[in-house]
CSV table of C-alpha atoms and ligand atoms in Angstrom, one decimal:
chain,number,residue,atom,x,y,z
G,29,UNK,CA,24.1,-11.7,13.8
G,30,UNK,CA,26.1,-12.1,17.0
G,31,UNK,CA,24.2,-11.6,20.7
G,32,UNK,CA,26.6,-8.1,21.7
G,33,UNK,CA,26.3,-6.8,17.9
G,34,UNK,CA,22.2,-7.2,17.8
G,35,UNK,CA,22.4,-5.9,21.7
G,36,UNK,CA,24.1,-2.6,20.6
G,37,UNK,CA,22.5,-2.3,18.0
G,38,UNK,CA,19.0,-2.2,20.0
G,39,UNK,CA,20.8,0.3,21.9
G,40,UNK,CA,21.3,2.9,19.7
G,41,UNK,CA,18.0,3.3,18.5
G,42,UNK,CA,16.9,3.5,21.8
G,43,UNK,CA,19.8,6.2,23.0
G,44,UNK,CA,19.0,7.8,19.6
G,45,UNK,CA,15.2,7.6,20.3
G,46,UNK,CA,15.6,9.0,24.1
G,47,UNK,CA,18.3,11.9,22.4
G,48,UNK,CA,15.1,12.8,20.3
G,49,UNK,CA,12.5,12.8,22.6
G,50,UNK,CA,14.4,14.7,25.2
G,51,UNK,CA,16.9,16.8,24.0
G,52,UNK,CA,14.6,17.1,20.1
G,53,UNK,CA,18.3,16.2,18.6
G,54,UNK,CA,16.7,14.0,15.5
G,55,UNK,CA,19.7,10.9,14.6
G,56,UNK,CA,16.8,8.4,14.1
G,57,UNK,CA,17.5,8.9,9.9
G,58,UNK,CA,21.1,8.9,9.9
G,59,UNK,CA,23.8,6.2,8.9
G,60,UNK,CA,24.2,3.2,11.2
G,61,UNK,CA,27.6,2.1,11.1
G,62,UNK,CA,29.0,5.9,11.0
G,63,UNK,CA,27.2,6.7,14.2
G,64,UNK,CA,28.1,3.2,15.8
G,65,UNK,CA,31.3,3.9,15.4
G,66,UNK,CA,31.2,7.0,17.1
G,67,UNK,CA,29.7,5.9,19.8
G,68,UNK,CA,31.7,3.1,20.6
G,69,UNK,CA,34.5,6.2,20.8
G,70,UNK,CA,31.9,7.8,22.6
G,71,UNK,CA,31.2,5.3,25.4
G,72,UNK,CA,35.3,5.1,26.6
G,73,UNK,CA,35.4,9.0,27.2
G,74,UNK,CA,32.4,8.5,29.1
G,75,UNK,CA,33.7,5.9,31.0
G,76,UNK,CA,30.6,3.4,29.9
G,77,UNK,CA,30.4,0.1,29.4
G,78,UNK,CA,27.3,-0.5,27.3
G,79,UNK,CA,25.0,2.3,25.6
G,80,UNK,CA,22.2,1.9,28.5
G,81,UNK,CA,25.0,3.3,30.8
G,82,UNK,CA,24.9,6.1,29.2
G,83,UNK,CA,21.5,6.7,28.1
G,84,UNK,CA,21.2,6.8,31.6
G,85,UNK,CA,23.3,9.8,31.4
G,86,UNK,CA,21.9,11.4,28.7
G,87,UNK,CA,18.9,11.2,30.3
G,88,UNK,CA,19.3,12.3,33.7
G,89,UNK,CA,22.5,14.7,33.3
G,90,UNK,CA,21.9,17.7,30.9
G,91,UNK,CA,25.7,18.8,30.8
G,92,UNK,CA,26.6,15.2,29.4
G,93,UNK,CA,24.3,15.8,26.0
G,94,UNK,CA,26.8,18.8,24.7
G,95,UNK,CA,29.9,16.6,25.4
G,96,UNK,CA,28.0,13.7,23.7
G,97,UNK,CA,27.2,15.7,20.7
G,98,UNK,CA,31.3,16.3,19.7
G,99,UNK,CA,30.6,12.4,19.2
G,100,UNK,CA,27.6,12.3,17.4
G,101,UNK,CA,28.4,14.9,14.5
G,102,UNK,CA,32.2,14.9,12.9
G,103,UNK,CA,33.7,18.1,12.5
G,104,UNK,CA,35.6,17.9,10.1
G,105,UNK,CA,36.1,20.8,7.7
G,106,UNK,CA,39.3,22.8,5.9
G,107,UNK,CA,39.3,26.1,4.0
G,108,UNK,CA,38.8,25.4,0.1
G,109,UNK,CA,38.3,21.5,0.6
G,110,UNK,CA,38.3,20.2,-2.6
G,111,UNK,CA,39.6,23.3,-3.9
G,112,UNK,CA,38.4,22.5,-7.8
G,113,UNK,CA,34.7,23.1,-6.2
G,114,UNK,CA,35.7,26.7,-5.4
G,115,UNK,CA,37.3,27.0,-8.7
G,116,UNK,CA,33.7,26.1,-10.7
G,117,UNK,CA,31.8,27.9,-8.4
G,118,UNK,CA,34.3,31.1,-9.2
G,119,UNK,CA,34.2,30.2,-12.7
G,120,UNK,CA,31.2,28.7,-13.5
G,121,UNK,CA,28.7,30.4,-11.0
G,122,UNK,CA,30.1,33.4,-10.3
G,123,UNK,CA,29.0,34.6,-13.7
G,124,UNK,CA,25.4,33.7,-13.1
G,125,UNK,CA,25.2,35.1,-9.9
G,126,UNK,CA,26.6,38.7,-10.6
G,127,UNK,CA,22.6,38.5,-12.9
G,128,UNK,CA,21.0,39.0,-9.3
G,129,UNK,CA,20.3,42.5,-7.8
G,130,UNK,CA,21.7,41.0,-4.3
G,131,UNK,CA,22.0,37.1,-3.2
G,132,UNK,CA,21.6,34.8,-0.5
G,133,UNK,CA,23.3,32.0,0.3
G,134,UNK,CA,22.9,28.8,2.1
G,135,UNK,CA,26.0,26.8,3.7
G,136,UNK,CA,24.2,24.3,5.7
G,137,UNK,CA,26.5,22.1,8.0
G,138,UNK,CA,28.9,25.0,8.3
G,139,UNK,CA,30.8,23.0,10.8
G,140,UNK,CA,33.6,25.2,12.0
G,141,UNK,CA,33.3,27.7,9.3
G,142,UNK,CA,35.7,26.9,7.7
G,143,UNK,CA,33.3,26.6,4.2
G,144,UNK,CA,31.9,30.4,5.3
G,145,UNK,CA,34.9,31.7,5.1
G,146,UNK,CA,35.6,30.6,2.1
G,147,UNK,CA,32.6,31.5,0.4
G,148,UNK,CA,32.8,35.0,1.7
G,149,UNK,CA,36.5,35.5,0.3
G,150,UNK,CA,35.6,33.8,-3.3
G,151,UNK,CA,32.6,36.8,-2.8
G,152,UNK,CA,34.5,39.8,-1.8
G,153,UNK,CA,37.2,38.6,-4.6
G,154,UNK,CA,34.4,38.5,-7.0
G,155,UNK,CA,33.2,41.9,-6.2
G,156,UNK,CA,29.7,39.9,-4.9
G,157,UNK,CA,30.3,40.7,-0.8
G,158,UNK,CA,28.4,43.8,-0.4
G,159,UNK,CA,25.3,42.9,-1.9
G,160,UNK,CA,25.8,39.3,-0.3
G,161,UNK,CA,23.6,37.8,2.5
G,162,UNK,CA,25.6,34.3,4.1
G,163,UNK,CA,23.2,32.1,6.1
G,164,UNK,CA,25.8,30.0,8.1
G,165,UNK,CA,24.1,26.8,9.8
G,166,UNK,CA,24.9,24.0,11.8
G,167,UNK,CA,23.1,21.9,14.9
G,168,UNK,CA,26.5,21.4,16.6
G,169,UNK,CA,26.2,24.9,19.0
G,170,UNK,CA,30.0,24.8,19.4
G,171,UNK,CA,30.8,24.8,16.2
G,172,UNK,CA,28.9,27.5,15.2
G,173,UNK,CA,30.3,30.0,18.2
G,174,UNK,CA,34.0,28.3,16.7
G,175,UNK,CA,32.4,29.6,12.9
G,176,UNK,CA,31.5,32.8,14.0
G,177,UNK,CA,35.4,33.3,15.8
G,178,UNK,CA,36.5,32.8,12.5
G,179,UNK,CA,39.9,31.7,14.8
G,180,UNK,CA,41.8,29.3,13.5
G,181,UNK,CA,45.9,27.8,14.6
G,182,UNK,CA,47.8,29.4,12.6
G,183,UNK,CA,49.3,26.0,11.9
G,184,UNK,CA,46.4,25.5,9.4
G,185,UNK,CA,47.4,28.5,7.0
G,186,UNK,CA,49.7,26.6,5.1
G,187,UNK,CA,47.6,23.9,3.8
G,188,UNK,CA,44.7,27.1,3.2
G,189,UNK,CA,46.8,29.0,1.9
G,190,UNK,CA,47.7,26.5,-0.8
G,191,UNK,CA,43.9,25.3,-1.0
G,192,UNK,CA,43.1,29.1,-1.8
G,193,UNK,CA,45.2,29.5,-4.9
G,194,UNK,CA,44.7,26.4,-6.0
G,195,UNK,CA,41.0,27.3,-6.0
G,196,UNK,CA,42.3,30.0,-8.2
G,197,UNK,CA,42.2,32.6,-5.5
G,198,UNK,CA,43.0,36.1,-6.9
G,199,UNK,CA,44.9,37.6,-4.2
G,200,UNK,CA,46.7,36.9,-1.1
G,201,UNK,CA,45.0,34.9,1.5
G,202,UNK,CA,46.8,37.1,4.3
G,203,UNK,CA,44.4,40.0,2.8
G,204,UNK,CA,41.6,38.1,4.8
G,205,UNK,CA,42.9,37.6,8.4
G,206,UNK,CA,45.0,38.9,10.5
G,207,UNK,CA,47.2,37.1,12.9
G,208,UNK,CA,49.0,36.7,16.5
G,209,UNK,CA,49.2,34.5,19.4
G,210,UNK,CA,49.8,31.3,16.9
G,211,UNK,CA,46.0,32.4,15.7
G,212,UNK,CA,44.8,33.8,12.8
G,213,UNK,CA,41.3,35.6,12.9
G,214,UNK,CA,39.2,36.2,9.5
G,215,UNK,CA,38.3,40.1,8.5
G,216,UNK,CA,35.1,41.6,10.9
G,217,UNK,CA,34.4,43.0,7.8
G,218,UNK,CA,33.7,39.5,6.3
G,219,UNK,CA,31.2,39.1,8.8
G,220,UNK,CA,28.8,41.7,8.2
G,221,UNK,CA,27.5,39.6,5.3
G,222,UNK,CA,27.0,36.0,7.6
G,223,UNK,CA,24.3,34.9,9.9
G,224,UNK,CA,25.1,32.1,11.8
G,225,UNK,CA,22.2,30.4,12.8
G,226,UNK,CA,21.0,26.5,14.4
G,227,UNK,CA,19.1,25.1,12.3
G,228,UNK,CA,18.7,21.3,11.4
G,229,UNK,CA,18.5,19.5,7.9
G,230,UNK,CA,16.5,16.6,10.0
G,231,UNK,CA,13.7,18.7,12.1
G,232,UNK,CA,13.5,22.6,10.5
G,233,UNK,CA,12.1,24.1,7.9
G,234,UNK,CA,13.1,26.7,4.7
G,235,UNK,CA,13.4,29.7,6.2
G,236,UNK,CA,14.5,32.2,3.1
G,237,UNK,CA,15.4,31.9,-0.6
G,238,UNK,CA,18.2,31.4,-2.1
G,239,UNK,CA,20.5,32.0,-5.1
G,240,UNK,CA,22.9,29.3,-3.6
G,241,UNK,CA,23.0,26.0,-1.0
G,242,UNK,CA,26.8,24.5,-1.1
G,243,UNK,CA,25.9,21.5,1.4
G,244,UNK,CA,29.1,19.0,1.4
G,245,UNK,CA,29.9,16.5,3.4
G,246,UNK,CA,26.6,16.2,5.7
G,247,UNK,CA,24.7,14.4,3.2
G,248,UNK,CA,26.7,11.7,3.4
G,249,UNK,CA,26.1,11.1,7.4
G,250,UNK,CA,22.0,10.8,6.3
G,251,UNK,CA,20.2,7.8,5.5
G,252,UNK,CA,18.5,8.0,2.5
G,253,UNK,CA,14.5,9.6,3.5
G,254,UNK,CA,17.0,12.1,5.2
G,255,UNK,CA,19.1,12.5,2.3
G,256,UNK,CA,15.9,13.5,0.7
G,257,UNK,CA,14.1,15.5,2.8
G,258,UNK,CA,17.6,18.1,3.2
G,259,UNK,CA,17.2,17.8,-0.4
G,260,UNK,CA,13.8,18.9,-0.5
G,261,UNK,CA,14.1,21.5,1.6
G,262,UNK,CA,17.1,23.5,-0.9
G,263,UNK,CA,14.6,22.6,-3.9
G,264,UNK,CA,12.0,24.4,-1.9
G,265,UNK,CA,14.4,27.5,-1.1
G,266,UNK,CA,15.9,28.1,-4.1
G,267,UNK,CA,14.8,30.3,-6.8
G,268,UNK,CA,14.4,29.0,-9.9
G,269,UNK,CA,17.8,28.0,-11.4
G,270,UNK,CA,18.8,28.4,-8.2
G,271,UNK,CA,22.3,26.3,-7.6
G,272,UNK,CA,22.8,23.7,-4.9
G,273,UNK,CA,26.5,22.1,-4.3
G,274,UNK,CA,27.4,19.0,-2.9
G,275,UNK,CA,30.4,17.2,-1.1
G,276,UNK,CA,32.8,15.0,-3.4
G,277,UNK,CA,31.5,12.3,-3.0
G,278,UNK,CA,27.8,13.0,-3.1
G,279,UNK,CA,25.1,12.9,-5.7
G,280,UNK,CA,21.4,13.5,-6.3
G,281,UNK,CA,22.3,9.7,-8.2
G,282,UNK,CA,20.5,8.1,-5.4
G,283,UNK,CA,17.9,11.1,-4.4
G,284,UNK,CA,14.2,11.1,-4.9
G,285,UNK,CA,14.3,14.9,-6.1
G,286,UNK,CA,17.1,14.1,-8.2
G,287,UNK,CA,14.1,15.0,-11.6
G,288,UNK,CA,14.0,18.5,-10.6
G,289,UNK,CA,17.4,19.4,-11.2
G,290,UNK,CA,19.5,19.8,-13.8
G,291,UNK,CA,23.5,18.3,-13.4
G,292,UNK,CA,24.9,21.7,-14.5
G,293,UNK,CA,29.0,20.9,-13.0
G,294,UNK,CA,28.8,16.9,-12.9
G,295,UNK,CA,32.2,17.1,-11.7
G,296,UNK,CA,32.3,19.2,-9.5
G,297,UNK,CA,28.6,18.1,-7.5
G,298,UNK,CA,27.1,21.5,-9.0
G,299,UNK,CA,23.1,21.3,-9.6
G,300,UNK,CA,20.8,23.6,-11.0
G,301,UNK,CA,17.6,23.7,-10.0
G,302,UNK,CA,15.2,23.2,-12.8
G,303,UNK,CA,12.8,26.4,-13.8
G,304,UNK,CA,10.2,24.6,-13.7
G,305,UNK,CA,11.0,23.1,-10.9
R,6,UNK,CA,18.3,-18.0,3.4
R,7,UNK,CA,21.7,-18.7,3.8
R,8,UNK,CA,21.1,-18.9,-0.5
R,9,UNK,CA,20.7,-15.7,-0.8
R,10,UNK,CA,22.3,-14.0,2.3
R,11,UNK,CA,24.1,-11.7,0.7
R,12,UNK,CA,28.2,-11.8,0.5
R,13,UNK,CA,31.3,-10.0,0.3
R,14,UNK,CA,35.3,-10.0,0.5
R,15,UNK,CA,37.3,-7.2,2.8
R,16,UNK,CA,40.7,-6.4,1.7
R,17,UNK,CA,42.8,-3.8,3.0
R,18,UNK,CA,46.4,-2.9,2.3
R,19,UNK,CA,48.8,-0.2,2.9
R,20,UNK,CA,52.4,0.1,1.2
R,21,UNK,CA,53.1,-2.7,-1.0
R,22,UNK,CA,49.3,-4.1,-1.3
R,23,UNK,CA,49.0,-3.0,-5.1
R,24,UNK,CA,51.5,-5.5,-6.3
R,25,UNK,CA,49.8,-8.2,-4.1
R,26,UNK,CA,46.8,-6.9,-5.7
R,27,UNK,CA,47.9,-7.4,-9.1
R,28,UNK,CA,48.3,-11.0,-8.2
R,29,UNK,CA,45.0,-11.5,-6.2
R,30,UNK,CA,42.4,-9.4,-8.5
R,31,UNK,CA,42.7,-10.1,-11.9
R,32,UNK,CA,42.0,-14.2,-10.5
R,33,UNK,CA,39.1,-13.6,-9.1
R,34,UNK,CA,37.0,-15.5,-10.8
R,35,UNK,CA,33.7,-14.2,-13.2
R,36,UNK,CA,31.1,-16.2,-11.7
R,37,UNK,CA,32.8,-14.8,-7.5
R,38,UNK,CA,29.2,-14.7,-5.4
R,39,UNK,CA,30.3,-11.8,-3.3
R,40,UNK,CA,30.7,-7.5,-3.1
R,41,UNK,CA,34.7,-7.1,-3.5
R,42,UNK,CA,35.4,-3.8,-1.1
R,43,UNK,CA,38.9,-2.7,-1.2
R,44,UNK,CA,40.0,0.0,1.2
R,45,UNK,CA,43.9,0.7,0.4
R,46,UNK,CA,45.9,4.0,2.0
R,47,UNK,CA,46.7,6.1,-0.9
R,48,UNK,CA,47.8,9.5,-1.3
R,49,UNK,CA,45.2,12.3,0.0
R,50,UNK,CA,45.5,15.2,-2.9
R,51,UNK,CA,45.4,12.8,-6.5
R,52,UNK,CA,42.4,11.2,-7.7
R,53,UNK,CA,42.8,7.0,-7.3
R,54,UNK,CA,43.9,5.9,-10.2
R,55,UNK,CA,42.9,2.1,-9.1
R,56,UNK,CA,39.7,1.9,-11.4
R,57,UNK,CA,41.6,2.7,-14.9
R,58,UNK,CA,44.7,0.6,-13.2
R,59,UNK,CA,42.3,-2.3,-12.5
R,60,UNK,CA,39.2,-2.3,-15.0
R,61,UNK,CA,40.7,-3.7,-17.7
R,62,UNK,CA,42.6,-6.4,-16.5
R,63,UNK,CA,40.0,-7.6,-14.2
R,64,UNK,CA,36.5,-10.0,-15.1
R,65,UNK,CA,34.7,-9.1,-12.5
R,66,UNK,CA,33.1,-5.1,-12.6
R,67,UNK,CA,35.7,-2.3,-11.5
R,68,UNK,CA,34.1,0.8,-9.9
R,69,UNK,CA,35.2,3.7,-6.9
R,70,UNK,CA,33.1,3.6,-4.3
R,71,UNK,CA,29.9,5.5,-4.0
R,72,UNK,CA,28.0,6.9,-1.4
R,73,UNK,CA,24.6,4.3,-0.8
R,74,UNK,CA,25.3,2.4,-3.5
R,75,UNK,CA,23.9,-1.1,-2.7
R,76,UNK,CA,26.5,-3.8,-3.5
R,77,UNK,CA,26.3,-6.2,-6.2
R,78,UNK,CA,28.1,-9.3,-6.2
R,79,UNK,CA,30.3,-9.6,-8.7
R,80,UNK,CA,32.1,-6.4,-8.7
R,81,UNK,CA,35.1,-4.6,-6.8
R,82,UNK,CA,34.6,-1.2,-4.9
R,83,UNK,CA,37.8,0.4,-4.6
R,84,UNK,CA,37.4,3.3,-1.3
R,85,UNK,CA,38.3,6.7,-3.3
R,86,UNK,CA,41.3,8.6,-1.5
R,87,UNK,CA,40.5,11.0,1.7
R,88,UNK,CA,37.2,8.7,2.4
R,89,UNK,CA,36.5,6.7,5.4
R,90,UNK,CA,34.4,3.2,3.5
R,91,UNK,CA,32.1,1.5,5.3
R,92,UNK,CA,29.7,-1.1,4.8
R,93,UNK,CA,26.1,-0.2,6.3
R,94,UNK,CA,22.4,-2.2,6.7
R,95,UNK,CA,21.0,-3.1,3.0
R,96,UNK,CA,24.0,-3.8,2.8
R,97,UNK,CA,24.8,-0.3,1.1
R,98,UNK,CA,28.3,1.5,1.3
R,99,UNK,CA,28.8,4.4,3.2
R,100,UNK,CA,31.1,7.0,2.8
R,101,UNK,CA,33.0,9.2,5.7
R,102,UNK,CA,35.2,12.2,6.2
R,103,UNK,CA,35.6,11.0,10.0
R,104,UNK,CA,39.0,11.6,11.3
R,105,UNK,CA,41.5,9.6,9.8
R,106,UNK,CA,41.7,6.2,12.4
R,107,UNK,CA,46.1,5.1,11.9
R,108,UNK,CA,46.9,8.4,10.3
R,109,UNK,CA,44.4,7.1,7.6
R,110,UNK,CA,41.5,7.5,5.8
R,111,UNK,CA,40.3,5.4,4.0
R,112,UNK,CA,41.7,3.4,7.3
R,113,UNK,CA,41.4,-0.6,6.8
R,114,UNK,CA,40.0,-1.4,10.5
R,115,UNK,CA,37.0,1.0,10.0
R,116,UNK,CA,36.2,-1.0,6.5
R,117,UNK,CA,36.7,-4.3,8.2
R,118,UNK,CA,34.4,-4.3,10.9
R,119,UNK,CA,31.7,-2.0,9.3
R,120,UNK,CA,31.4,-5.6,7.1
R,121,UNK,CA,31.6,-7.7,10.2
R,122,UNK,CA,28.9,-5.6,11.3
R,123,UNK,CA,27.2,-6.4,7.8
R,124,UNK,CA,27.4,-9.7,6.8
R,125,UNK,CA,28.3,-11.2,9.8
R,126,UNK,CA,30.3,-14.9,9.0
R,127,UNK,CA,29.6,-14.1,4.9
R,128,UNK,CA,32.1,-12.1,5.1
R,129,UNK,CA,36.0,-12.7,4.4
R,130,UNK,CA,39.2,-10.1,4.4
R,131,UNK,CA,42.3,-10.6,3.5
R,132,UNK,CA,45.0,-7.9,4.9
R,133,UNK,CA,47.8,-7.5,2.4
R,134,UNK,CA,50.8,-5.5,2.9
R,135,UNK,CA,51.5,-2.9,4.8
R,136,UNK,CA,53.7,-0.8,6.6
R,137,UNK,CA,51.3,0.4,10.0
R,138,UNK,CA,49.0,-1.4,12.2
R,139,UNK,CA,45.9,-0.9,10.4
R,140,UNK,CA,43.7,-3.8,10.1
R,141,UNK,CA,44.7,-6.2,12.4
R,142,UNK,CA,41.4,-5.3,15.3
R,143,UNK,CA,39.2,-4.7,12.4
R,144,UNK,CA,40.5,-9.0,11.6
R,145,UNK,CA,39.8,-9.7,14.7
R,146,UNK,CA,36.1,-8.5,14.6
R,147,UNK,CA,35.5,-10.3,11.6
R,148,UNK,CA,36.5,-13.0,13.0
R,149,UNK,CA,34.6,-12.8,16.2
R,150,UNK,CA,31.4,-12.0,13.9
R,151,UNK,CA,32.5,-15.7,12.2
R,152,UNK,CA,33.8,-14.6,9.1
R,153,UNK,CA,36.8,-16.0,7.4
R,154,UNK,CA,39.9,-14.1,7.7
R,155,UNK,CA,43.8,-14.0,5.2
R,156,UNK,CA,46.6,-12.5,5.9
R,157,UNK,CA,49.3,-12.0,3.1
R,158,UNK,CA,52.4,-14.2,4.5
R,159,UNK,CA,55.3,-11.2,5.7
R,160,UNK,CA,57.7,-13.3,4.0
R,161,UNK,CA,56.3,-12.6,1.3
R,162,UNK,CA,55.3,-8.4,2.0
R,163,UNK,CA,56.9,-5.8,0.5
R,164,UNK,CA,56.0,-3.5,4.1
R,165,UNK,CA,56.1,-6.4,7.1
R,166,UNK,CA,54.4,-4.6,10.0
R,167,UNK,CA,51.0,-4.6,9.0
R,168,UNK,CA,50.0,-8.5,8.5
R,169,UNK,CA,52.7,-8.9,11.7
R,170,UNK,CA,50.2,-6.7,13.6
R,171,UNK,CA,47.0,-9.2,12.7
R,172,UNK,CA,49.3,-12.4,13.5
R,173,UNK,CA,49.7,-10.5,17.2
R,174,UNK,CA,46.6,-10.1,18.1
R,175,UNK,CA,44.8,-13.3,15.9
R,176,UNK,CA,45.4,-17.0,14.5
R,177,UNK,CA,43.5,-15.7,11.1
R,178,UNK,CA,42.1,-18.8,8.8
R,179,UNK,CA,45.5,-18.7,6.6
R,180,UNK,CA,48.3,-17.2,5.9
R,181,UNK,CA,48.1,-16.6,1.6
R,182,UNK,CA,51.5,-15.9,-0.3
R,183,UNK,CA,49.2,-13.4,-3.0
R,184,UNK,CA,49.1,-15.3,-5.6
R,185,UNK,CA,47.0,-17.9,-3.3
R,186,UNK,CA,44.9,-16.2,-2.4
R,187,UNK,CA,42.7,-15.7,-5.9
R,188,UNK,CA,41.8,-19.4,-5.6
R,189,UNK,CA,40.9,-19.9,-1.7
R,190,UNK,CA,38.8,-17.0,-2.6
R,191,UNK,CA,37.3,-18.1,-5.4
R,192,UNK,CA,36.6,-21.3,-4.2
R,193,UNK,CA,35.2,-19.6,-0.9
R,194,UNK,CA,32.5,-17.5,-3.1
R,195,UNK,CA,31.7,-19.3,-6.2
R,196,UNK,CA,28.4,-19.7,-7.0
R,197,UNK,CA,28.5,-23.9,-7.0
R,198,UNK,CA,29.3,-23.8,-2.8
R,199,UNK,CA,26.4,-22.2,-2.6
J,11,SAM,C1,32.0,17.2,8.4
J,11,SAM,S1,31.0,18.3,8.8
J,11,SAM,C2,31.1,19.4,7.2
J,11,SAM,C3,31.6,20.8,6.7
J,11,SAM,C4,32.0,21.4,5.6
J,11,SAM,N1,30.1,21.9,5.3
J,11,SAM,C5,33.0,20.4,4.9
J,11,SAM,O1,32.5,20.1,4.1
J,11,SAM,O2,33.9,20.9,5.0
J,11,SAM,C6,29.1,18.1,9.0
J,11,SAM,C7,28.1,18.8,9.7
J,11,SAM,O3,27.3,18.9,9.4
J,11,SAM,C8,26.2,18.9,10.8
J,11,SAM,N2,25.4,17.8,10.6
J,11,SAM,C9,25.2,17.0,11.5
J,11,SAM,N3,23.7,16.9,11.1
J,11,SAM,C10,23.1,17.8,10.9
J,11,SAM,C11,21.7,18.3,10.8
J,11,SAM,N4,20.5,17.4,10.9
J,11,SAM,N5,21.4,19.5,10.1
J,11,SAM,C12,22.7,20.5,9.9
J,11,SAM,N6,23.9,20.4,9.8
J,11,SAM,C13,24.5,18.9,10.5
J,11,SAM,C14,27.7,18.4,11.8
J,11,SAM,O4,27.4,19.3,13.0
J,11,SAM,C15,28.9,19.1,11.2
J,11,SAM,O5,29.2,19.7,11.5
């Protein structure tokens, strides 16, 4: 391995360790290659030649870390992303959720909230929102703020609407937002059923018993042991026969907890916790 | 050590590259001592047909890449549409939905640069036809890590921009027509040469 590569790797480990000790954000178990790419991009943004220089900034200037966090966490999301997933929830999972008197749903790694509003709209259309509480969590404070505001650029609406329709949307997406000044804002009435909070799958523990957990496109950023930790939390948090939905290219295939779940809808990456697990 | 060091062939392509792959992949030797990892620019919205197109025609096993999947020698892995494909330590495959690079996800630079880190001199990277400049920087990273670089001869490419962008940035080890690629790869990565 060339010298510079090896040095970068050492510096990356040290930086991540420094961040953990100073700010208690734990990136130690994250997939290395994509983290490395994002750190390389961050170097240019912070005018640093090396990660050691960046580490100096991070340790000595508390204003730098929130900015660096935007590079460490990937904020890519969409409403009704992978519409088939939401269609499957609507058609196959909702009929079972209906049998519960009240519902707790956890969207882990909710980013800018697109997935949260998608879920809330789906539940409202299925007549379940009134008895539901959605916990939307992430480690990125500015993403959480954005999620809570529920405000998106109007240019994104055609894409949202297209996904909504393909996800089996029962009416018109425009019933759930109002538009002004080039933006749309999702209804306050949806927001009453959502609690936003800071929660890390790497360091925090379980906080309530859930009937459905959706954690999509988050586990791909973790190495296996951290994936196992996160799935372990989901396993602990789910009620018997509760549902776990993953991203379209994620699975429990390599997970230490795979045996505790049934493949409810393998194609849509929807799992169900076993009754005796 | 060197006998067991994992080896890989990373292939990137865009417009016109499926035709090149038609010459290349079916001609790879069944005993190839390397994993073959392919990132092509494809439409995001539809599921990829690559696996079903190539599986019946290749001697090697053909898969769509899965996250954290350990890489096996003698297997071909395609990047799924709308995800970046990277190689991580292990070596294992890793997916990400980081923003597109060169308007593309998967991006060839992302695959090549991560594979260069993971495999160093044990990597051969092949850049095929395409109409943008993705892959050039990645190929340079492969060269700097000591790997072997191959660029499709522009005259044989349906879209020349991608091979040309690479040729403007580096002098690759080989500039080849698609028909000539498999023999070189078979030789570079045959079990006998170990
Ligand atoms: C690519 S986004 C996924 C957004 C959404 N779930 C989707 O699929 O569209 C990944 C999110 O995971 C969050 N994240 C990263 N590490 C986390 C951790 N340890 N605990 C909770 N969330 C995390 C990031 O901040 C980011 O918002």
